[in-house]
Amino acid sequence: MRMYDIIMKKRNGGELTEEEIRFFIEGYTKGEIPDYQVSSLMMAIFFQKMTDKETLYLTMAMAESGDKLDLSAIKGIKVDKHSTGGVGDKTSLALTPMVCACGVPVAKMSGRGLGHTGGTIDKLESFPGFSTGISNETFIKNVNNIGIAIMGQTADLAPADKKLYALRDVTATVDNMSLIASSIMSKKIAAGADAIVLDVKTGSGAFMKTEEDSFALAKEMVTIGRNAGRKMSAVISDMDQPLGRAVGNAIEVREAIYTLMGKGPEDFTELVYTLGTQMLILGGITSSEIEARNMLEKSVKSGKALDKLAAFVEAQGGDKSYVYEPEKLTLAPIVKIIEAPRDGFISHIDCDEIGICSLMLGGGRETKESDIDLTVGLYLDKKVGDEVKAGETLARVYASSEEKTGPVIERFLKAYHFSDEKVSANKLIRGII
Ligand code: URA
């Protein structure tokens, strides 16, 4: 088999076989096929697209290119959850203890990642002593004993995807639906779950800006997962404004804890219950959405979900007293109030821009090597649809120094748009597949 022939076949609109896809993935992972040939193939795929069959073969070849997590020692149906990401997305922190309290074992591999804030792992490190650097044995033991464990992503999980994603990033071939779907799903399949619930975001703060593209991506990922023998479900949710009110790291952990105490923001609470319902159904706990929702609400009211978070934090070396007293989670010392510049209704928020404000404060990573400040962030007192009077508090900025606040406030104010007429926020849940 020759890479040249594979490129030519795809360039001319042919359908690649499983053998051809495995040949290029294995050769590329081992360093036997050069970047220039693979980038040429990526561009051919970008223009000619891939069939469902090709997309599945690519996903499985990447999933099998390195280590796969073996979760067979864990009893029950293991349900994972993946979000395509956005601003203020702290969903896993509240969702996983809730579904665990309802009987779904949570064995999750999470990343740090680049972005406006840290990933789930960074956020969890706001608990003093907490570590995700646990052995596979401890990971399995904790899931069986407590019902929940989260470990850091190993370097060797789907290494082909890692290499290919980096190449796509510099060759203008990221935004192809099949390539995105296979990239995400290869990592999820390698992480060993029996069932996967996807949270596909849509809007100005999401990877997919339009609802049409978000539905198409969700459908493509659900098809891959089902063809790979996984139970699948996808929720398409709004990311046209930040989720909840907290954006940052420790501040998002506080908000997730308040949600587990039944005091969370309405939109965030609703999303967590919607995703949780899908997880309980895929996990075989119940087939009724109403019953699933009741169980989740009960786990909050009874304090069981909060106790699960505490047990999980403690089992991974963290101080569980912070779970019961979230105000102990340290926030940055400089607090600046951003005031509304005029009377009116908030009509729109440039969601990505709020994320950039968090990044400017030091709450996210610009490069893999950057340090991140877990204490900085923003709290949005007002969101789309809210009425404000000039001078009223729009938001609060938590910064490590005075100098950082000026440019952040300037950028923040440009991201908030006002109108004289009453405006309604977008629907949060756009659909479920
Ligand atoms: N996230 C991924 O993991 N892969 C992509 O291709 C795009 C987003």
mmCIF file with all atom_site columns, N, CA and C and ligand atoms in Angstrom, residues 82 161 165 168 174 179-181 183-184 187 207, ligand 1:
data_model
loop_
_atom_site.group_PDB
_atom_site.id
_atom_site.type_symbol
_atom_site.label_atom_id
_atom_site.label_alt_id
_atom_site.label_comp_id
_atom_site.label_asym_id
_atom_site.label_entity_id
_atom_site.label_seq_id
_atom_site.pdbx_PDB_ins_code
_atom_site.Cartn_x
_atom_site.Cartn_y
_atom_site.Cartn_z
_atom_site.occupancy
_atom_site.B_iso_or_equiv
_atom_site.pdbx_formal_charge
_atom_site.auth_seq_id
_atom_site.auth_comp_id
_atom_site.auth_asym_id
_atom_site.auth_atom_id
_atom_site.pdbx_PDB_model_num
ATOM   1  N N  . HIS A 1 82  ? -19.277 14.219 27.687 1.00 0.00 ? 82  HIS A N  1
ATOM   2  C CA . HIS A 1 82  ? -18.295 15.104 27.043 1.00 0.00 ? 82  HIS A CA 1
ATOM   3  C C  . HIS A 1 82  ? -18.974 16.388 26.595 1.00 0.00 ? 82  HIS A C  1
ATOM   4  N N  . ASP A 1 161 ? -4.615  10.830 17.322 1.00 0.00 ? 161 ASP A N  1
ATOM   5  C CA . ASP A 1 161 ? -5.456  12.033 17.280 1.00 0.00 ? 161 ASP A CA 1
ATOM   6  C C  . ASP A 1 161 ? -4.649  13.255 17.708 1.00 0.00 ? 161 ASP A C  1
ATOM   7  N N  . TYR A 1 165 ? -4.446  16.224 15.222 1.00 0.00 ? 165 TYR A N  1
ATOM   8  C CA . TYR A 1 165 ? -5.123  17.473 15.598 1.00 0.00 ? 165 TYR A CA 1
ATOM   9  C C  . TYR A 1 165 ? -4.123  18.633 15.515 1.00 0.00 ? 165 TYR A C  1
ATOM   10 N N  . ARG A 1 168 ? -3.684  19.406 11.856 1.00 0.00 ? 168 ARG A N  1
ATOM   11 C CA . ARG A 1 168 ? -4.875  20.081 11.306 1.00 0.00 ? 168 ARG A CA 1
ATOM   12 C C  . ARG A 1 168 ? -4.913  21.548 11.735 1.00 0.00 ? 168 ARG A C  1
ATOM   13 N N  . VAL A 1 174 ? -9.094  21.997 10.496 1.00 0.00 ? 174 VAL A N  1
ATOM   14 C CA . VAL A 1 174 ? -9.804  21.600 11.724 1.00 0.00 ? 174 VAL A CA 1
ATOM   15 C C  . VAL A 1 174 ? -11.305 21.485 11.465 1.00 0.00 ? 174 VAL A C  1
ATOM   16 N N  . LEU A 1 179 ? -13.930 15.080 10.682 1.00 0.00 ? 179 LEU A N  1
ATOM   17 C CA . LEU A 1 179 ? -12.637 15.078 11.381 1.00 0.00 ? 179 LEU A CA 1
ATOM   18 C C  . LEU A 1 179 ? -12.805 15.489 12.839 1.00 0.00 ? 179 LEU A C  1
ATOM   19 N N  . ILE A 1 180 ? -13.675 16.466 13.099 1.00 0.00 ? 180 ILE A N  1
ATOM   20 C CA . ILE A 1 180 ? -13.920 16.879 14.498 1.00 0.00 ? 180 ILE A CA 1
ATOM   21 C C  . ILE A 1 180 ? -14.586 15.724 15.256 1.00 0.00 ? 180 ILE A C  1
ATOM   22 N N  . ALA A 1 181 ? -15.626 15.157 14.637 1.00 0.00 ? 181 ALA A N  1
ATOM   23 C CA . ALA A 1 181 ? -16.376 14.092 15.313 1.00 0.00 ? 181 ALA A CA 1
ATOM   24 C C  . ALA A 1 181 ? -15.474 12.897 15.614 1.00 0.00 ? 181 ALA A C  1
ATOM   25 N N  . SER A 1 183 ? -12.239 12.875 15.941 1.00 0.00 ? 183 SER A N  1
ATOM   26 C CA . SER A 1 183 ? -11.210 13.270 16.913 1.00 0.00 ? 183 SER A CA 1
ATOM   27 C C  . SER A 1 183 ? -11.771 13.172 18.336 1.00 0.00 ? 183 SER A C  1
ATOM   28 N N  . ILE A 1 184 ? -12.940 13.753 18.556 1.00 0.00 ? 184 ILE A N  1
ATOM   29 C CA . ILE A 1 184 ? -13.540 13.720 19.905 1.00 0.00 ? 184 ILE A CA 1
ATOM   30 C C  . ILE A 1 184 ? -13.887 12.280 20.293 1.00 0.00 ? 184 ILE A C  1
ATOM   31 N N  . LYS A 1 187 ? -11.116 9.712  21.439 1.00 0.00 ? 187 LYS A N  1
ATOM   32 C CA . LYS A 1 187 ? -10.648 9.846  22.828 1.00 0.00 ? 187 LYS A CA 1
ATOM   33 C C  . LYS A 1 187 ? -11.671 9.260  23.797 1.00 0.00 ? 187 LYS A C  1
ATOM   34 N N  . PHE A 1 207 ? -17.691 26.214 19.745 1.00 0.00 ? 207 PHE A N  1
ATOM   35 C CA . PHE A 1 207 ? -16.931 25.809 18.570 1.00 0.00 ? 207 PHE A CA 1
ATOM   36 C C  . PHE A 1 207 ? -17.824 25.902 17.332 1.00 0.00 ? 207 PHE A C  1
HETATM 37 N N1 . URA B 2 .   ? -11.876 19.065 19.813 1.00 0.00 ? 1   URA B N1 1
HETATM 38 C C1 . URA B 2 .   ? -11.206 17.926 19.531 1.00 0.00 ? 1   URA B C1 1
HETATM 39 O O1 . URA B 2 .   ? -10.862 17.161 20.424 1.00 0.00 ? 1   URA B O1 1
HETATM 40 N N2 . URA B 2 .   ? -10.928 17.667 18.224 1.00 0.00 ? 1   URA B N2 1
HETATM 41 C C2 . URA B 2 .   ? -11.282 18.474 17.208 1.00 0.00 ? 1   URA B C2 1
HETATM 42 O O2 . URA B 2 .   ? -11.012 18.166 16.070 1.00 0.00 ? 1   URA B O2 1
HETATM 43 C C3 . URA B 2 .   ? -11.972 19.669 17.529 1.00 0.00 ? 1   URA B C3 1
HETATM 44 C C4 . URA B 2 .   ? -12.263 19.926 18.845 1.00 0.00 ? 1   URA B C4 1
#
